mmCIF file with all atom_site columns, C-alpha atoms in Angstrom:
data_model
loop_
_atom_site.group_PDB
_atom_site.id
_atom_site.type_symbol
_atom_site.label_atom_id
_atom_site.label_alt_id
_atom_site.label_comp_id
_atom_site.label_asym_id
_atom_site.label_entity_id
_atom_site.label_seq_id
_atom_site.pdbx_PDB_ins_code
_atom_site.Cartn_x
_atom_site.Cartn_y
_atom_site.Cartn_z
_atom_site.occupancy
_atom_site.B_iso_or_equiv
_atom_site.pdbx_formal_charge
_atom_site.auth_seq_id
_atom_site.auth_comp_id
_atom_site.auth_asym_id
_atom_site.auth_atom_id
_atom_site.pdbx_PDB_model_num
ATOM 1   C CA . GLY A 1 1   ? -6.952  12.332  -10.067 1.00 80.00 ? 186 GLY A CA 1
ATOM 2   C CA . GLU A 1 2   ? -3.916  12.215  -7.822  1.00 86.00 ? 187 GLU A CA 1
ATOM 3   C CA . ASN A 1 3   ? -0.561  11.114  -9.248  1.00 91.00 ? 188 ASN A CA 1
ATOM 4   C CA . VAL A 1 4   ? 2.457   10.287  -7.114  1.00 95.00 ? 189 VAL A CA 1
ATOM 5   C CA . GLU A 1 5   ? 5.981   10.076  -8.467  1.00 96.00 ? 190 GLU A CA 1
ATOM 6   C CA . GLN A 1 6   ? 8.865   8.605   -6.490  1.00 96.00 ? 191 GLN A CA 1
ATOM 7   C CA . HIS A 1 7   ? 12.632  8.824   -6.959  1.00 97.00 ? 192 HIS A CA 1
ATOM 8   C CA . PRO A 1 8   ? 14.992  7.123   -7.133  1.00 97.00 ? 193 PRO A CA 1
ATOM 9   C CA . SER A 1 9   ? 13.686  3.713   -8.146  1.00 95.00 ? 194 SER A CA 1
ATOM 10  C CA . THR A 1 10  ? 16.767  2.040   -6.669  1.00 97.00 ? 195 THR A CA 1
ATOM 11  C CA . LEU A 1 11  ? 19.199  3.316   -4.061  1.00 98.00 ? 196 LEU A CA 1
ATOM 12  C CA . SER A 1 12  ? 22.341  1.743   -2.669  1.00 98.00 ? 197 SER A CA 1
ATOM 13  C CA . VAL A 1 13  ? 24.115  3.172   0.380   1.00 98.00 ? 198 VAL A CA 1
ATOM 14  C CA . GLN A 1 14  ? 26.896  2.057   2.666   1.00 98.00 ? 199 GLN A CA 1
ATOM 15  C CA . GLU A 1 15  ? 25.938  0.986   6.150   1.00 98.00 ? 200 GLU A CA 1
ATOM 16  C CA . GLY A 1 16  ? 25.934  4.003   8.430   1.00 97.00 ? 201 GLY A CA 1
ATOM 17  C CA . ASP A 1 17  ? 25.239  6.496   5.645   1.00 98.00 ? 202 ASP A CA 1
ATOM 18  C CA . SER A 1 18  ? 21.965  8.360   5.161   1.00 98.00 ? 203 SER A CA 1
ATOM 19  C CA . ALA A 1 19  ? 19.310  7.588   2.556   1.00 98.00 ? 204 ALA A CA 1
ATOM 20  C CA . VAL A 1 20  ? 16.782  10.009  1.099   1.00 98.00 ? 205 VAL A CA 1
ATOM 21  C CA . ILE A 1 21  ? 13.747  9.108   -1.004  1.00 98.00 ? 206 ILE A CA 1
ATOM 22  C CA . LYS A 1 22  ? 11.638  11.830  -2.613  1.00 98.00 ? 207 LYS A CA 1
ATOM 23  C CA . CYS A 1 23  ? 8.022   11.869  -3.726  1.00 98.00 ? 208 CYS A CA 1
ATOM 24  C CA . THR A 1 24  ? 5.958   14.449  -5.540  1.00 98.00 ? 209 THR A CA 1
ATOM 25  C CA . TYR A 1 25  ? 2.192   14.624  -5.728  1.00 97.00 ? 210 TYR A CA 1
ATOM 26  C CA . SER A 1 26  ? -0.158  16.418  -8.077  1.00 95.00 ? 211 SER A CA 1
ATOM 27  C CA . ASP A 1 27  ? -3.341  17.175  -6.113  1.00 93.00 ? 212 ASP A CA 1
ATOM 28  C CA . SER A 1 28  ? -2.911  20.165  -3.813  1.00 92.00 ? 213 SER A CA 1
ATOM 29  C CA . ALA A 1 29  ? -5.888  18.898  -1.773  1.00 92.00 ? 214 ALA A CA 1
ATOM 30  C CA . SER A 1 30  ? -3.879  15.880  -0.567  1.00 93.00 ? 215 SER A CA 1
ATOM 31  C CA . ASN A 1 31  ? -3.220  16.231  3.130   1.00 92.00 ? 216 ASN A CA 1
ATOM 32  C CA . TYR A 1 32  ? -2.044  12.863  4.446   1.00 93.00 ? 217 TYR A CA 1
ATOM 33  C CA . PHE A 1 33  ? 1.247   11.252  3.437   1.00 95.00 ? 218 PHE A CA 1
ATOM 34  C CA . PRO A 1 34  ? 2.245   7.840   4.790   1.00 95.00 ? 219 PRO A CA 1
ATOM 35  C CA . TRP A 1 35  ? 5.406   5.872   4.094   1.00 97.00 ? 220 TRP A CA 1
ATOM 36  C CA . TYR A 1 36  ? 5.485   2.097   3.921   1.00 97.00 ? 221 TYR A CA 1
ATOM 37  C CA . LYS A 1 37  ? 8.327   -0.413  4.086   1.00 98.00 ? 222 LYS A CA 1
ATOM 38  C CA . GLN A 1 38  ? 7.960   -3.748  2.331   1.00 97.00 ? 223 GLN A CA 1
ATOM 39  C CA . GLU A 1 39  ? 10.310  -6.610  3.031   1.00 96.00 ? 224 GLU A CA 1
ATOM 40  C CA . LEU A 1 40  ? 10.619  -9.529  0.673   1.00 92.00 ? 225 LEU A CA 1
ATOM 41  C CA . GLY A 1 41  ? 7.537   -11.760 0.719   1.00 89.00 ? 226 GLY A CA 1
ATOM 42  C CA . LYS A 1 42  ? 5.636   -9.547  3.121   1.00 92.00 ? 227 LYS A CA 1
ATOM 43  C CA . GLY A 1 43  ? 2.969   -6.895  2.945   1.00 94.00 ? 228 GLY A CA 1
ATOM 44  C CA . PRO A 1 44  ? 3.827   -3.197  3.248   1.00 96.00 ? 229 PRO A CA 1
ATOM 45  C CA . GLN A 1 45  ? 4.166   -1.885  6.781   1.00 95.00 ? 230 GLN A CA 1
ATOM 46  C CA . LEU A 1 46  ? 3.499   1.700   7.853   1.00 94.00 ? 231 LEU A CA 1
ATOM 47  C CA . ILE A 1 47  ? 6.706   3.258   9.196   1.00 96.00 ? 232 ILE A CA 1
ATOM 48  C CA . ILE A 1 48  ? 5.858   6.952   9.453   1.00 96.00 ? 233 ILE A CA 1
ATOM 49  C CA . ASP A 1 49  ? 3.274   9.418   8.253   1.00 94.00 ? 234 ASP A CA 1
ATOM 50  C CA . ILE A 1 50  ? 2.792   13.161  8.102   1.00 94.00 ? 235 ILE A CA 1
ATOM 51  C CA . ARG A 1 51  ? -0.186  15.448  7.750   1.00 91.00 ? 236 ARG A CA 1
ATOM 52  C CA . SER A 1 52  ? -0.268  18.686  5.833   1.00 89.00 ? 237 SER A CA 1
ATOM 53  C CA . ASN A 1 53  ? -0.340  20.876  8.938   1.00 88.00 ? 238 ASN A CA 1
ATOM 54  C CA . VAL A 1 54  ? 3.150   19.647  9.895   1.00 86.00 ? 239 VAL A CA 1
ATOM 55  C CA . GLY A 1 55  ? 6.413   20.313  8.060   1.00 91.00 ? 240 GLY A CA 1
ATOM 56  C CA . GLU A 1 56  ? 8.556   17.584  9.595   1.00 95.00 ? 241 GLU A CA 1
ATOM 57  C CA . LYS A 1 57  ? 8.178   14.502  11.750  1.00 95.00 ? 242 LYS A CA 1
ATOM 58  C CA . LYS A 1 58  ? 10.830  12.267  13.289  1.00 97.00 ? 243 LYS A CA 1
ATOM 59  C CA . ASP A 1 59  ? 10.831  8.793   14.770  1.00 95.00 ? 244 ASP A CA 1
ATOM 60  C CA . GLN A 1 60  ? 14.272  7.654   15.883  1.00 96.00 ? 245 GLN A CA 1
ATOM 61  C CA . ARG A 1 61  ? 16.354  7.218   12.696  1.00 97.00 ? 246 ARG A CA 1
ATOM 62  C CA . ILE A 1 62  ? 13.479  8.013   10.351  1.00 98.00 ? 247 ILE A CA 1
ATOM 63  C CA . ALA A 1 63  ? 12.154  11.439  9.430   1.00 98.00 ? 248 ALA A CA 1
ATOM 64  C CA . VAL A 1 64  ? 9.729   12.781  6.863   1.00 98.00 ? 249 VAL A CA 1
ATOM 65  C CA . THR A 1 65  ? 9.602   16.326  5.533   1.00 97.00 ? 250 THR A CA 1
ATOM 66  C CA . LEU A 1 66  ? 6.773   17.971  3.623   1.00 96.00 ? 251 LEU A CA 1
ATOM 67  C CA . ASN A 1 67  ? 6.848   20.984  1.321   1.00 95.00 ? 252 ASN A CA 1
ATOM 68  C CA . LYS A 1 68  ? 3.245   21.816  0.482   1.00 94.00 ? 253 LYS A CA 1
ATOM 69  C CA . THR A 1 69  ? 4.132   24.681  -1.821  1.00 94.00 ? 254 THR A CA 1
ATOM 70  C CA . ALA A 1 70  ? 6.296   22.472  -3.994  1.00 95.00 ? 255 ALA A CA 1
ATOM 71  C CA . LYS A 1 71  ? 4.038   19.456  -3.455  1.00 96.00 ? 256 LYS A CA 1
ATOM 72  C CA . HIS A 1 72  ? 6.793   17.093  -2.454  1.00 96.00 ? 257 HIS A CA 1
ATOM 73  C CA . PHE A 1 73  ? 7.717   15.088  0.598   1.00 97.00 ? 258 PHE A CA 1
ATOM 74  C CA . SER A 1 74  ? 10.778  13.070  1.484   1.00 98.00 ? 259 SER A CA 1
ATOM 75  C CA . LEU A 1 75  ? 11.809  10.145  3.674   1.00 98.00 ? 260 LEU A CA 1
ATOM 76  C CA . HIS A 1 76  ? 15.137  10.413  5.443   1.00 98.00 ? 261 HIS A CA 1
ATOM 77  C CA . ILE A 1 77  ? 16.836  7.427   7.054   1.00 98.00 ? 262 ILE A CA 1
ATOM 78  C CA . THR A 1 78  ? 19.980  8.122   9.055   1.00 98.00 ? 263 THR A CA 1
ATOM 79  C CA . GLU A 1 79  ? 22.657  5.667   10.215  1.00 98.00 ? 264 GLU A CA 1
ATOM 80  C CA . THR A 1 80  ? 21.356  3.023   7.844   1.00 98.00 ? 265 THR A CA 1
ATOM 81  C CA . GLN A 1 81  ? 21.584  -0.631  8.833   1.00 97.00 ? 266 GLN A CA 1
ATOM 82  C CA . PRO A 1 82  ? 21.321  -3.816  6.743   1.00 96.00 ? 267 PRO A CA 1
ATOM 83  C CA . GLU A 1 83  ? 17.808  -4.411  8.088   1.00 96.00 ? 268 GLU A CA 1
ATOM 84  C CA . ASP A 1 84  ? 16.729  -1.156  6.436   1.00 98.00 ? 269 ASP A CA 1
ATOM 85  C CA . SER A 1 85  ? 17.110  -2.908  3.063   1.00 98.00 ? 270 SER A CA 1
ATOM 86  C CA . ALA A 1 86  ? 13.598  -3.145  1.591   1.00 98.00 ? 271 ALA A CA 1
ATOM 87  C CA . VAL A 1 87  ? 11.237  -1.492  -0.869  1.00 97.00 ? 272 VAL A CA 1
ATOM 88  C CA . TYR A 1 88  ? 9.809   1.796   0.341   1.00 98.00 ? 273 TYR A CA 1
ATOM 89  C CA . PHE A 1 89  ? 6.521   3.275   -0.896  1.00 96.00 ? 274 PHE A CA 1
ATOM 90  C CA . CYS A 1 90  ? 5.182   6.751   -0.417  1.00 97.00 ? 275 CYS A CA 1
ATOM 91  C CA . ALA A 1 91  ? 1.491   7.566   -0.721  1.00 95.00 ? 276 ALA A CA 1
ATOM 92  C CA . ALA A 1 92  ? -0.802  10.568  -0.764  1.00 94.00 ? 277 ALA A CA 1
ATOM 93  C CA . SER A 1 93  ? -4.451  10.915  0.080   1.00 90.00 ? 278 SER A CA 1
ATOM 94  C CA . ILE A 1 94  ? -7.149  13.439  0.809   1.00 84.00 ? 279 ILE A CA 1
ATOM 95  C CA . TYR A 1 95  ? -8.361  13.028  4.386   1.00 76.00 ? 280 TYR A CA 1
ATOM 96  C CA . GLY A 1 96  ? -7.092  9.442   4.368   1.00 70.00 ? 281 GLY A CA 1
ATOM 97  C CA . GLN A 1 97  ? -9.346  8.369   1.532   1.00 75.00 ? 282 GLN A CA 1
ATOM 98  C CA . ASN A 1 98  ? -8.004  5.836   -0.953  1.00 79.00 ? 283 ASN A CA 1
ATOM 99  C CA . PHE A 1 99  ? -4.268  6.269   -0.963  1.00 88.00 ? 284 PHE A CA 1
ATOM 100 C CA . VAL A 1 100 ? -2.416  6.706   -4.238  1.00 91.00 ? 285 VAL A CA 1
ATOM 101 C CA . PHE A 1 101 ? 0.988   5.032   -3.989  1.00 93.00 ? 286 PHE A CA 1
ATOM 102 C CA . GLY A 1 102 ? 4.269   5.841   -5.649  1.00 94.00 ? 287 GLY A CA 1
ATOM 103 C CA . PRO A 1 103 ? 5.994   3.096   -7.680  1.00 94.00 ? 288 PRO A CA 1
ATOM 104 C CA . GLY A 1 104 ? 8.469   2.282   -4.912  1.00 95.00 ? 289 GLY A CA 1
ATOM 105 C CA . THR A 1 105 ? 12.186  2.598   -4.152  1.00 97.00 ? 290 THR A CA 1
ATOM 106 C CA . ARG A 1 106 ? 14.384  -0.445  -3.604  1.00 97.00 ? 291 ARG A CA 1
ATOM 107 C CA . LEU A 1 107 ? 16.910  0.452   -0.912  1.00 98.00 ? 292 LEU A CA 1
ATOM 108 C CA . SER A 1 108 ? 19.997  -1.686  -0.468  1.00 98.00 ? 293 SER A CA 1
ATOM 109 C CA . VAL A 1 109 ? 22.258  -1.076  2.518   1.00 98.00 ? 294 VAL A CA 1
ATOM 110 C CA . LEU A 1 110 ? 25.695  -2.506  1.837   1.00 95.00 ? 295 LEU A CA 1
ATOM 111 C CA . PRO A 1 111 ? 27.725  -3.799  4.794   1.00 91.00 ? 296 PRO A CA 1
ATOM 112 C CA . ASP B 2 1   ? 0.333   -9.629  9.878   1.00 49.00 ? 17  ASP B CA 1
ATOM 113 C CA . ALA B 2 2   ? -1.534  -9.476  13.121  1.00 64.00 ? 18  ALA B CA 1
ATOM 114 C CA . GLY B 2 3   ? -5.291  -9.220  12.759  1.00 93.00 ? 19  GLY B CA 1
ATOM 115 C CA . ILE B 2 4   ? -5.485  -9.704  9.017   1.00 96.00 ? 20  ILE B CA 1
ATOM 116 C CA . THR B 2 5   ? -5.068  -12.872 7.006   1.00 96.00 ? 21  THR B CA 1
ATOM 117 C CA . GLN B 2 6   ? -5.294  -13.566 3.296   1.00 97.00 ? 22  GLN B CA 1
ATOM 118 C CA . SER B 2 7   ? -6.021  -16.884 1.669   1.00 97.00 ? 23  SER B CA 1
ATOM 119 C CA . PRO B 2 8   ? -4.739  -18.594 -0.285  1.00 97.00 ? 24  PRO B CA 1
ATOM 120 C CA . ARG B 2 9   ? -1.125  -17.382 -0.145  1.00 96.00 ? 25  ARG B CA 1
ATOM 121 C CA . HIS B 2 10  ? -0.374  -18.778 -3.582  1.00 97.00 ? 26  HIS B CA 1
ATOM 122 C CA . LYS B 2 11  ? -2.606  -19.896 -6.429  1.00 97.00 ? 27  LYS B CA 1
ATOM 123 C CA . VAL B 2 12  ? -2.140  -20.996 -10.001 1.00 98.00 ? 28  VAL B CA 1
ATOM 124 C CA . THR B 2 13  ? -5.224  -20.991 -12.171 1.00 97.00 ? 29  THR B CA 1
ATOM 125 C CA . GLU B 2 14  ? -6.113  -21.332 -15.819 1.00 97.00 ? 30  GLU B CA 1
ATOM 126 C CA . THR B 2 15  ? -7.282  -18.572 -18.117 1.00 97.00 ? 31  THR B CA 1
ATOM 127 C CA . GLY B 2 16  ? -11.052 -18.225 -18.107 1.00 97.00 ? 32  GLY B CA 1
ATOM 128 C CA . THR B 2 17  ? -11.700 -19.739 -14.699 1.00 97.00 ? 33  THR B CA 1
ATOM 129 C CA . PRO B 2 18  ? -13.247 -17.776 -11.807 1.00 96.00 ? 34  PRO B CA 1
ATOM 130 C CA . VAL B 2 19  ? -11.045 -17.195 -8.775  1.00 97.00 ? 35  VAL B CA 1
ATOM 131 C CA . THR B 2 20  ? -11.934 -15.892 -5.306  1.00 98.00 ? 36  THR B CA 1
ATOM 132 C CA . LEU B 2 21  ? -9.429  -14.472 -2.855  1.00 98.00 ? 37  LEU B CA 1
ATOM 133 C CA . ARG B 2 22  ? -10.332 -14.005 0.770   1.00 98.00 ? 38  ARG B CA 1
ATOM 134 C CA . CYS B 2 23  ? -9.343  -11.365 3.285   1.00 98.00 ? 39  CYS B CA 1
ATOM 135 C CA . HIS B 2 24  ? -10.251 -11.937 6.930   1.00 98.00 ? 40  HIS B CA 1
ATOM 136 C CA . GLN B 2 25  ? -9.730  -9.438  9.754   1.00 98.00 ? 41  GLN B CA 1
ATOM 137 C CA . THR B 2 26  ? -10.167 -9.683  13.496  1.00 97.00 ? 42  THR B CA 1
ATOM 138 C CA . GLU B 2 27  ? -9.750  -5.941  14.186  1.00 95.00 ? 43  GLU B CA 1
ATOM 139 C CA . ASN B 2 28  ? -13.373 -4.933  13.540  1.00 95.00 ? 44  ASN B CA 1
ATOM 140 C CA . HIS B 2 29  ? -12.133 -2.207  11.203  1.00 95.00 ? 45  HIS B CA 1
ATOM 141 C CA . ARG B 2 30  ? -14.696 -0.511  9.039   1.00 94.00 ? 46  ARG B CA 1
ATOM 142 C CA . TYR B 2 31  ? -12.611 -0.017  5.900   1.00 94.00 ? 47  TYR B CA 1
ATOM 143 C CA . MET B 2 32  ? -11.161 -2.799  3.769   1.00 96.00 ? 48  MET B CA 1
ATOM 144 C CA . TYR B 2 33  ? -9.257  -2.541  0.494   1.00 96.00 ? 49  TYR B CA 1
ATOM 145 C CA . TRP B 2 34  ? -7.949  -4.751  -2.280  1.00 97.00 ? 50  TRP B CA 1
ATOM 146 C CA . TYR B 2 35  ? -4.782  -3.713  -4.086  1.00 97.00 ? 51  TYR B CA 1
ATOM 147 C CA . ARG B 2 36  ? -2.692  -5.354  -6.748  1.00 97.00 ? 52  ARG B CA 1
ATOM 148 C CA . GLN B 2 37  ? 1.051   -4.943  -6.911  1.00 96.00 ? 53  GLN B CA 1
ATOM 149 C CA . ASP B 2 38  ? 2.967   -5.122  -10.158 1.00 93.00 ? 54  ASP B CA 1
ATOM 150 C CA . PRO B 2 39  ? 6.582   -4.172  -10.949 1.00 85.00 ? 55  PRO B CA 1
ATOM 151 C CA . GLY B 2 40  ? 6.869   -0.507  -11.861 1.00 79.00 ? 56  GLY B CA 1
ATOM 152 C CA . HIS B 2 41  ? 3.296   0.269   -10.810 1.00 83.00 ? 57  HIS B CA 1
ATOM 153 C CA . GLY B 2 42  ? 3.448   0.136   -7.059  1.00 87.00 ? 58  GLY B CA 1
ATOM 154 C CA . LEU B 2 43  ? 0.120   -0.620  -5.427  1.00 93.00 ? 59  LEU B CA 1
ATOM 155 C CA . ARG B 2 44  ? -3.079  0.063   -7.336  1.00 94.00 ? 60  ARG B CA 1
ATOM 156 C CA . LEU B 2 45  ? -6.535  0.057   -5.793  1.00 94.00 ? 61  LEU B CA 1
ATOM 157 C CA . ILE B 2 46  ? -9.000  -2.478  -7.193  1.00 97.00 ? 62  ILE B CA 1
ATOM 158 C CA . HIS B 2 47  ? -12.013 -2.133  -4.907  1.00 96.00 ? 63  HIS B CA 1
ATOM 159 C CA . TYR B 2 48  ? -12.704 -0.983  -1.391  1.00 95.00 ? 64  TYR B CA 1
ATOM 160 C CA . SER B 2 49  ? -15.401 -1.291  1.239   1.00 96.00 ? 65  SER B CA 1
ATOM 161 C CA . TYR B 2 50  ? -16.563 1.226   3.812   1.00 93.00 ? 66  TYR B CA 1
ATOM 162 C CA . GLY B 2 51  ? -18.946 -1.116  5.589   1.00 93.00 ? 67  GLY B CA 1
ATOM 163 C CA . VAL B 2 52  ? -20.959 -4.294  5.269   1.00 94.00 ? 68  VAL B CA 1
ATOM 164 C CA . LYS B 2 53  ? -22.434 -4.443  1.767   1.00 93.00 ? 69  LYS B CA 1
ATOM 165 C CA . ASP B 2 54  ? -20.949 -1.014  0.989   1.00 95.00 ? 70  ASP B CA 1
ATOM 166 C CA . THR B 2 55  ? -18.310 -1.243  -1.714  1.00 96.00 ? 71  THR B CA 1
ATOM 167 C CA . ASP B 2 56  ? -16.922 0.937   -4.465  1.00 94.00 ? 72  ASP B CA 1
ATOM 168 C CA . LYS B 2 57  ? -14.532 0.720   -7.403  1.00 95.00 ? 73  LYS B CA 1
ATOM 169 C CA . GLY B 2 58  ? -10.892 1.712   -7.469  1.00 93.00 ? 74  GLY B CA 1
ATOM 170 C CA . GLU B 2 59  ? -8.708  2.665   -10.411 1.00 90.00 ? 75  GLU B CA 1
ATOM 171 C CA . VAL B 2 60  ? -8.248  -0.881  -11.814 1.00 95.00 ? 76  VAL B CA 1
ATOM 172 C CA . SER B 2 61  ? -11.594 -2.540  -11.117 1.00 96.00 ? 77  SER B CA 1
ATOM 173 C CA . ASP B 2 62  ? -12.356 -3.988  -14.569 1.00 96.00 ? 78  ASP B CA 1
ATOM 174 C CA . GLY B 2 63  ? -12.602 -7.788  -14.428 1.00 96.00 ? 79  GLY B CA 1
ATOM 175 C CA . TYR B 2 64  ? -12.949 -7.848  -10.630 1.00 98.00 ? 80  TYR B CA 1
ATOM 176 C CA . SER B 2 65  ? -15.881 -7.919  -8.250  1.00 97.00 ? 81  SER B CA 1
ATOM 177 C CA . VAL B 2 66  ? -16.039 -7.848  -4.464  1.00 98.00 ? 82  VAL B CA 1
ATOM 178 C CA . SER B 2 67  ? -18.413 -8.735  -1.682  1.00 97.00 ? 83  SER B CA 1
ATOM 179 C CA . ARG B 2 68  ? -18.567 -7.944  1.995   1.00 97.00 ? 84  ARG B CA 1
ATOM 180 C CA . SER B 2 69  ? -21.381 -9.729  3.807   1.00 96.00 ? 85  SER B CA 1
ATOM 181 C CA . LYS B 2 70  ? -19.667 -9.535  7.214   1.00 96.00 ? 86  LYS B CA 1
ATOM 182 C CA . THR B 2 71  ? -17.428 -6.940  8.811   1.00 96.00 ? 87  THR B CA 1
ATOM 183 C CA . GLU B 2 72  ? -14.547 -9.386  9.013   1.00 97.00 ? 88  GLU B CA 1
ATOM 184 C CA . ASP B 2 73  ? -14.524 -10.762 5.456   1.00 98.00 ? 89  ASP B CA 1
ATOM 185 C CA . PHE B 2 74  ? -13.845 -9.061  2.131   1.00 98.00 ? 90  PHE B CA 1
ATOM 186 C CA . LEU B 2 75  ? -13.811 -11.290 -0.938  1.00 98.00 ? 91  LEU B CA 1
ATOM 187 C CA . LEU B 2 76  ? -12.230 -10.458 -4.286  1.00 98.00 ? 92  LEU B CA 1
ATOM 188 C CA . THR B 2 77  ? -13.462 -12.402 -7.315  1.00 98.00 ? 93  THR B CA 1
ATOM 189 C CA . LEU B 2 78  ? -11.852 -12.556 -10.723 1.00 97.00 ? 94  LEU B CA 1
ATOM 190 C CA . GLU B 2 79  ? -14.840 -13.384 -12.833 1.00 93.00 ? 95  GLU B CA 1
ATOM 191 C CA . SER B 2 80  ? -12.861 -14.926 -15.707 1.00 96.00 ? 96  SER B CA 1
ATOM 192 C CA . ALA B 2 81  ? -9.141  -14.871 -15.025 1.00 97.00 ? 97  ALA B CA 1
ATOM 193 C CA . THR B 2 82  ? -6.784  -13.514 -17.671 1.00 97.00 ? 98  THR B CA 1
ATOM 194 C CA . SER B 2 83  ? -2.990  -13.534 -17.862 1.00 97.00 ? 99  SER B CA 1
ATOM 195 C CA . SER B 2 84  ? -2.974  -9.767  -17.225 1.00 96.00 ? 100 SER B CA 1
ATOM 196 C CA . GLN B 2 85  ? -4.374  -10.506 -13.774 1.00 97.00 ? 101 GLN B CA 1
ATOM 197 C CA . THR B 2 86  ? -1.238  -12.379 -12.769 1.00 97.00 ? 102 THR B CA 1
ATOM 198 C CA . SER B 2 87  ? -0.102  -10.299 -9.821  1.00 98.00 ? 103 SER B CA 1
ATOM 199 C CA . VAL B 2 88  ? 0.353   -10.114 -6.086  1.00 97.00 ? 104 VAL B CA 1
ATOM 200 C CA . TYR B 2 89  ? -2.868  -9.101  -4.361  1.00 98.00 ? 105 TYR B CA 1
ATOM 201 C CA . PHE B 2 90  ? -2.891  -7.325  -1.031  1.00 98.00 ? 106 PHE B CA 1
ATOM 202 C CA . CYS B 2 91  ? -5.761  -6.699  1.309   1.00 98.00 ? 107 CYS B CA 1
ATOM 203 C CA . ALA B 2 92  ? -5.596  -3.744  3.698   1.00 96.00 ? 108 ALA B CA 1
ATOM 204 C CA . ILE B 2 93  ? -7.728  -2.532  6.589   1.00 95.00 ? 109 ILE B CA 1
ATOM 205 C CA . SER B 2 94  ? -8.120  0.735   8.446   1.00 92.00 ? 110 SER B CA 1
ATOM 206 C CA . PRO B 2 95  ? -10.378 1.852   11.288  1.00 90.00 ? 111 PRO B CA 1
ATOM 207 C CA . SER B 2 96  ? -11.242 5.200   9.744   1.00 84.00 ? 112 SER B CA 1
ATOM 208 C CA . THR B 2 97  ? -10.307 7.637   7.046   1.00 78.00 ? 113 THR B CA 1
ATOM 209 C CA . GLY B 2 98  ? -7.185  9.532   7.993   1.00 75.00 ? 114 GLY B CA 1
ATOM 210 C CA . SER B 2 99  ? -5.561  6.394   9.405   1.00 80.00 ? 115 SER B CA 1
ATOM 211 C CA . GLY B 2 100 ? -2.738  4.384   7.916   1.00 85.00 ? 116 GLY B CA 1
ATOM 212 C CA . TYR B 2 101 ? -3.508  0.988   6.481   1.00 91.00 ? 117 TYR B CA 1
ATOM 213 C CA . THR B 2 102 ? -2.556  -2.416  7.853   1.00 94.00 ? 118 THR B CA 1
ATOM 214 C CA . PHE B 2 103 ? -1.744  -4.791  5.022   1.00 96.00 ? 119 PHE B CA 1
ATOM 215 C CA . GLY B 2 104 ? -2.049  -8.546  4.828   1.00 96.00 ? 120 GLY B CA 1
ATOM 216 C CA . SER B 2 105 ? 0.785   -10.780 3.649   1.00 95.00 ? 121 SER B CA 1
ATOM 217 C CA . GLY B 2 106 ? -0.519  -11.005 0.102   1.00 97.00 ? 122 GLY B CA 1
ATOM 218 C CA . THR B 2 107 ? -1.716  -13.635 -2.360  1.00 98.00 ? 123 THR B CA 1
ATOM 219 C CA . ARG B 2 108 ? 0.467   -14.455 -5.338  1.00 97.00 ? 124 ARG B CA 1
ATOM 220 C CA . LEU B 2 109 ? -1.825  -15.345 -8.232  1.00 98.00 ? 125 LEU B CA 1
ATOM 221 C CA . THR B 2 110 ? -0.563  -16.806 -11.484 1.00 98.00 ? 126 THR B CA 1
ATOM 222 C CA . VAL B 2 111 ? -2.927  -17.175 -14.429 1.00 98.00 ? 127 VAL B CA 1
ATOM 223 C CA . VAL B 2 112 ? -1.645  -19.599 -17.065 1.00 97.00 ? 128 VAL B CA 1
#
């Protein structure tokens, strides 16, 4: 079955710097890759997603890139702010069926 | 989270007792999921439903059962709770395959 790895497990950046979180997946049939943000005491919230027919997608300060050949995708957050501090999860699925999640990255944005 | 509620939010139960967690949605979404979240493991799928009375197992289904008698409700039952089932449980919904999930706020379950 699908396996998703995520790195780093923790990440600290200064406010205003960029943050990058990387995920790799094992099943070449996976074609949908969402990213979720989880704040303390809350459920994960979808922040951006990408499908395998697209190499990059942006939404304001957030972008996701996908390299199908290497089977990895990355989340990029620019101009980080304290409210970006949270746990971020990547996931992979085949046609949106039953996501497999990475173990998460705890991002801390230091003022 | 809008349109999806989980109950209870917190529960402490004793080993060996049955426990039922409820997920209720007002979005009329077809797909509903139960995940558990544990440190270092991310979110792991327990069971899911693709319609009323249509359910299937996920990767960590042992010791759990589910029921979906109405579109809006998806129940997760721990048949005989064990300490290894201490976790945070999340329900999620989606309107179709290929769509991102909307998660509930979670239920923190402690088995003592």
